[in-house]
PDB file of C-alpha atoms in Angstrom:
ATOM      1  CA  GLN L   1      -9.459 -15.690  -9.879  1.00  0.00           C
ATOM      2  CA  VAL L   2      -7.256 -12.816  -8.769  1.00  0.00           C
ATOM      3  CA  GLN L   3      -8.206 -11.463  -5.381  1.00  0.00           C
ATOM      4  CA  LEU L   4      -6.596  -8.905  -3.089  1.00  0.00           C
ATOM      5  CA  VAL L   5      -7.843  -8.500   0.466  1.00  0.00           C
ATOM      6  CA  GLU L   6      -6.594  -5.677   2.659  1.00  0.00           C
ATOM      7  CA  SER L   7      -6.727  -5.731   6.437  1.00  0.00           C
ATOM      8  CA  GLY L   8      -5.246  -3.924   9.409  1.00  0.00           C
ATOM      9  CA  GLY L   9      -6.988  -0.585   9.145  1.00  0.00           C
ATOM     10  CA  ASP L  10      -8.040   0.951  12.430  1.00  0.00           C
ATOM     11  CA  LEU L  11      -8.466   4.104  14.481  1.00  0.00           C
ATOM     12  CA  VAL L  12      -5.116   5.211  15.862  1.00  0.00           C
ATOM     13  CA  GLN L  13      -3.857   8.290  17.676  1.00  0.00           C
ATOM     14  CA  PRO L  14      -1.396  10.675  16.027  1.00  0.00           C
ATOM     15  CA  GLY L  15       2.112   9.334  16.378  1.00  0.00           C
ATOM     16  CA  GLY L  16       0.879   5.758  16.463  1.00  0.00           C
ATOM     17  CA  SER L  17       1.602   2.820  14.186  1.00  0.00           C
ATOM     18  CA  LEU L  18      -0.340   0.340  12.090  1.00  0.00           C
ATOM     19  CA  ARG L  19       0.550  -2.515   9.800  1.00  0.00           C
ATOM     20  CA  LEU L  20      -1.642  -3.081   6.791  1.00  0.00           C
ATOM     21  CA  SER L  21      -1.713  -6.443   5.057  1.00  0.00           C
ATOM     22  CA  CYS L  22      -2.671  -7.319   1.511  1.00  0.00           C
ATOM     23  CA  ALA L  23      -3.346 -11.019   1.015  1.00  0.00           C
ATOM     24  CA  ALA L  24      -3.167 -12.089  -2.613  1.00  0.00           C
ATOM     25  CA  SER L  25      -4.817 -15.153  -4.107  1.00  0.00           C
ATOM     26  CA  GLY L  26      -5.181 -16.466  -7.617  1.00  0.00           C
ATOM     27  CA  PHE L  27      -1.599 -15.623  -8.488  1.00  0.00           C
ATOM     28  CA  SER L  28       1.839 -15.686  -6.924  1.00  0.00           C
ATOM     29  CA  LEU L  29       4.021 -12.715  -6.082  1.00  0.00           C
ATOM     30  CA  GLY L  30       6.368 -13.409  -8.907  1.00  0.00           C
ATOM     31  CA  TYR L  31       7.496 -10.797 -11.401  1.00  0.00           C
ATOM     32  CA  LEU L  32       4.967  -8.161 -10.448  1.00  0.00           C
ATOM     33  CA  ALA L  33       4.444  -4.755  -8.947  1.00  0.00           C
ATOM     34  CA  ILE L  34       2.384  -4.389  -5.795  1.00  0.00           C
ATOM     35  CA  GLY L  35       1.256  -0.965  -4.723  1.00  0.00           C
ATOM     36  CA  TRP L  36      -0.501   0.731  -1.858  1.00  0.00           C
ATOM     37  CA  PHE L  37      -2.784   3.651  -2.660  1.00  0.00           C
ATOM     38  CA  ARG L  38      -4.986   5.827  -0.511  1.00  0.00           C
ATOM     39  CA  GLN L  39      -7.992   8.034  -1.020  1.00  0.00           C
ATOM     40  CA  SER L  40      -9.731  10.452   1.317  1.00  0.00           C
ATOM     41  CA  PRO L  41     -12.767  12.702   0.849  1.00  0.00           C
ATOM     42  CA  VAL L  42     -10.482  15.717   0.474  1.00  0.00           C
ATOM     43  CA  LYS L  43      -7.817  14.290  -1.818  1.00  0.00           C
ATOM     44  CA  GLU L  44      -7.679  12.348  -5.029  1.00  0.00           C
ATOM     45  CA  ARG L  45      -6.353   8.814  -4.941  1.00  0.00           C
ATOM     46  CA  GLU L  46      -2.599   8.806  -4.594  1.00  0.00           C
ATOM     47  CA  GLY L  47       0.069   6.171  -4.779  1.00  0.00           C
ATOM     48  CA  VAL L  48       1.667   5.783  -1.380  1.00  0.00           C
ATOM     49  CA  SER L  49       4.208   3.068  -2.009  1.00  0.00           C
ATOM     50  CA  CYS L  50       5.000   0.195  -4.318  1.00  0.00           C
ATOM     51  CA  ILE L  51       7.410  -2.689  -4.634  1.00  0.00           C
ATOM     52  CA  ARG L  52       8.671  -4.675  -7.587  1.00  0.00           C
ATOM     53  CA  THR L  53       8.900  -8.303  -6.622  1.00  0.00           C
ATOM     54  CA  GLY L  54      11.422  -9.083  -9.341  1.00  0.00           C
ATOM     55  CA  ASP L  55      14.227  -6.835  -8.127  1.00  0.00           C
ATOM     56  CA  GLY L  56      12.908  -5.419  -4.858  1.00  0.00           C
ATOM     57  CA  LEU L  57      12.767  -1.811  -6.044  1.00  0.00           C
ATOM     58  CA  THR L  58      10.561   0.274  -3.787  1.00  0.00           C
ATOM     59  CA  TYR L  59       8.931   3.659  -4.111  1.00  0.00           C
ATOM     60  CA  TYR L  60       7.527   5.960  -1.435  1.00  0.00           C
ATOM     61  CA  GLU L  61       5.488   9.077  -1.876  1.00  0.00           C
ATOM     62  CA  GLU L  62       7.332  12.046  -0.438  1.00  0.00           C
ATOM     63  CA  SER L  63       5.019  12.608   2.523  1.00  0.00           C
ATOM     64  CA  VAL L  64       5.472   9.045   3.828  1.00  0.00           C
ATOM     65  CA  LYS L  65       9.202   8.607   3.310  1.00  0.00           C
ATOM     66  CA  GLY L  66      10.878   7.546   6.523  1.00  0.00           C
ATOM     67  CA  ARG L  67       7.534   6.675   8.131  1.00  0.00           C
ATOM     68  CA  PHE L  68       6.123   3.885   5.945  1.00  0.00           C
ATOM     69  CA  THR L  69       7.794   0.651   4.878  1.00  0.00           C
ATOM     70  CA  ILE L  70       6.532  -1.763   2.256  1.00  0.00           C
ATOM     71  CA  SER L  71       7.521  -5.422   2.423  1.00  0.00           C
ATOM     72  CA  ARG L  72       6.384  -8.811   1.202  1.00  0.00           C
ATOM     73  CA  ASN L  73       6.240 -12.394   2.355  1.00  0.00           C
ATOM     74  CA  ASN L  74       6.281 -14.609  -0.705  1.00  0.00           C
ATOM     75  CA  ALA L  75       5.499 -17.733   1.304  1.00  0.00           C
ATOM     76  CA  LYS L  76       2.315 -16.129   2.572  1.00  0.00           C
ATOM     77  CA  ASN L  77       1.609 -14.319  -0.712  1.00  0.00           C
ATOM     78  CA  THR L  78       1.142 -11.174   1.321  1.00  0.00           C
ATOM     79  CA  VAL L  79       2.377  -7.609   1.051  1.00  0.00           C
ATOM     80  CA  TYR L  80       2.566  -5.325   4.060  1.00  0.00           C
ATOM     81  CA  LEU L  81       2.643  -1.609   4.691  1.00  0.00           C
ATOM     82  CA  GLN L  82       4.135  -0.736   8.054  1.00  0.00           C
ATOM     83  CA  MET L  83       3.071   2.768   8.996  1.00  0.00           C
ATOM     84  CA  SER L  84       4.538   4.705  11.887  1.00  0.00           C
ATOM     85  CA  SER L  85       4.465   8.282  13.175  1.00  0.00           C
ATOM     86  CA  LEU L  86       0.989   8.506  11.752  1.00  0.00           C
ATOM     87  CA  LYS L  87      -0.531  11.917  11.171  1.00  0.00           C
ATOM     88  CA  PRO L  88      -4.160  13.023  10.801  1.00  0.00           C
ATOM     89  CA  GLU L  89      -3.497  13.666   7.119  1.00  0.00           C
ATOM     90  CA  ASP L  90      -2.764   9.946   6.680  1.00  0.00           C
ATOM     91  CA  THR L  91      -6.453   9.298   7.282  1.00  0.00           C
ATOM     92  CA  ALA L  92      -7.841   7.561   4.202  1.00  0.00           C
ATOM     93  CA  VAL L  93      -9.041   4.312   2.731  1.00  0.00           C
ATOM     94  CA  TYR L  94      -5.949   2.329   1.790  1.00  0.00           C
ATOM     95  CA  TYR L  95      -6.047   0.023  -1.211  1.00  0.00           C
ATOM     96  CA  CYS L  96      -3.560  -2.487  -2.493  1.00  0.00           C
ATOM     97  CA  ALA L  97      -3.223  -3.190  -6.179  1.00  0.00           C
ATOM     98  CA  VAL L  98      -1.141  -5.371  -8.472  1.00  0.00           C
ATOM     99  CA  GLY L  99       0.181  -4.755 -11.936  1.00  0.00           C
ATOM    100  CA  GLY L 100       2.963  -5.629 -14.303  1.00  0.00           C
ATOM    101  CA  HIS L 101       6.552  -5.281 -13.173  1.00  0.00           C
ATOM    102  CA  SER L 102       6.911  -1.900 -14.836  1.00  0.00           C
ATOM    103  CA  SER L 103       3.928  -0.544 -12.928  1.00  0.00           C
ATOM    104  CA  CYS L 104       6.291   0.410 -10.093  1.00  0.00           C
ATOM    105  CA  SER L 105       9.244   2.689 -10.714  1.00  0.00           C
ATOM    106  CA  ASP L 106      11.283   5.407  -9.068  1.00  0.00           C
ATOM    107  CA  SER L 107       8.521   7.794 -10.095  1.00  0.00           C
ATOM    108  CA  GLY L 108       5.652   5.919  -8.518  1.00  0.00           C
ATOM    109  CA  ALA L 109       2.978   3.329  -9.178  1.00  0.00           C
ATOM    110  CA  THR L 110       0.830   3.365 -12.311  1.00  0.00           C
ATOM    111  CA  SER L 111      -1.371   1.167 -14.484  1.00  0.00           C
ATOM    112  CA  MET L 112      -2.396  -1.342 -11.868  1.00  0.00           C
ATOM    113  CA  ASP L 113      -4.604  -4.156 -13.095  1.00  0.00           C
ATOM    114  CA  TYR L 114      -6.290  -5.543  -9.987  1.00  0.00           C
ATOM    115  CA  TRP L 115      -7.472  -3.793  -6.866  1.00  0.00           C
ATOM    116  CA  GLY L 116      -8.634  -4.726  -3.410  1.00  0.00           C
ATOM    117  CA  LYS L 117     -11.654  -3.204  -1.709  1.00  0.00           C
ATOM    118  CA  GLY L 118      -9.673  -1.173   0.789  1.00  0.00           C
ATOM    119  CA  THR L 119      -9.216  -0.813   4.518  1.00  0.00           C
ATOM    120  CA  MET L 120      -9.935   2.346   6.513  1.00  0.00           C
ATOM    121  CA  VAL L 121      -7.202   4.102   8.463  1.00  0.00           C
ATOM    122  CA  THR L 122      -8.268   6.902  10.781  1.00  0.00           C
ATOM    123  CA  VAL L 123      -5.670   8.954  12.631  1.00  0.00           C
ATOM    124  CA  SER L 124      -7.315  11.040  15.300  1.00  0.00           C
ATOM    125  CA  SER L 125      -7.070  11.875  18.972  1.00  0.00           C
TER     126      SER L 125
END
């Protein structure tokens, strides 16, 4: 059974940092695409970042470039999203998702097959 469990969400002040984790079970991080998405009450769900485990290609949405870093630990079957210089507009529920290798490209993340339940990130003073 495929399962994705996000953790690491918290309340943080502007300028702070958080690391989100996505623990995968029921499959291995082989030739896949893993993505991080976010959704807030004022914005539609958007793809924040993704990584292709086959060749390491990564994608970042323009507003998070230089502030967020996606990485993976195959031994732990976990994908991370390191977030720094957080801004109030980063406030959202963050979801991880997995799809086929082509689901992550230079243009973004699409057509994900499995989703986690999300973790809340609140950036506020």
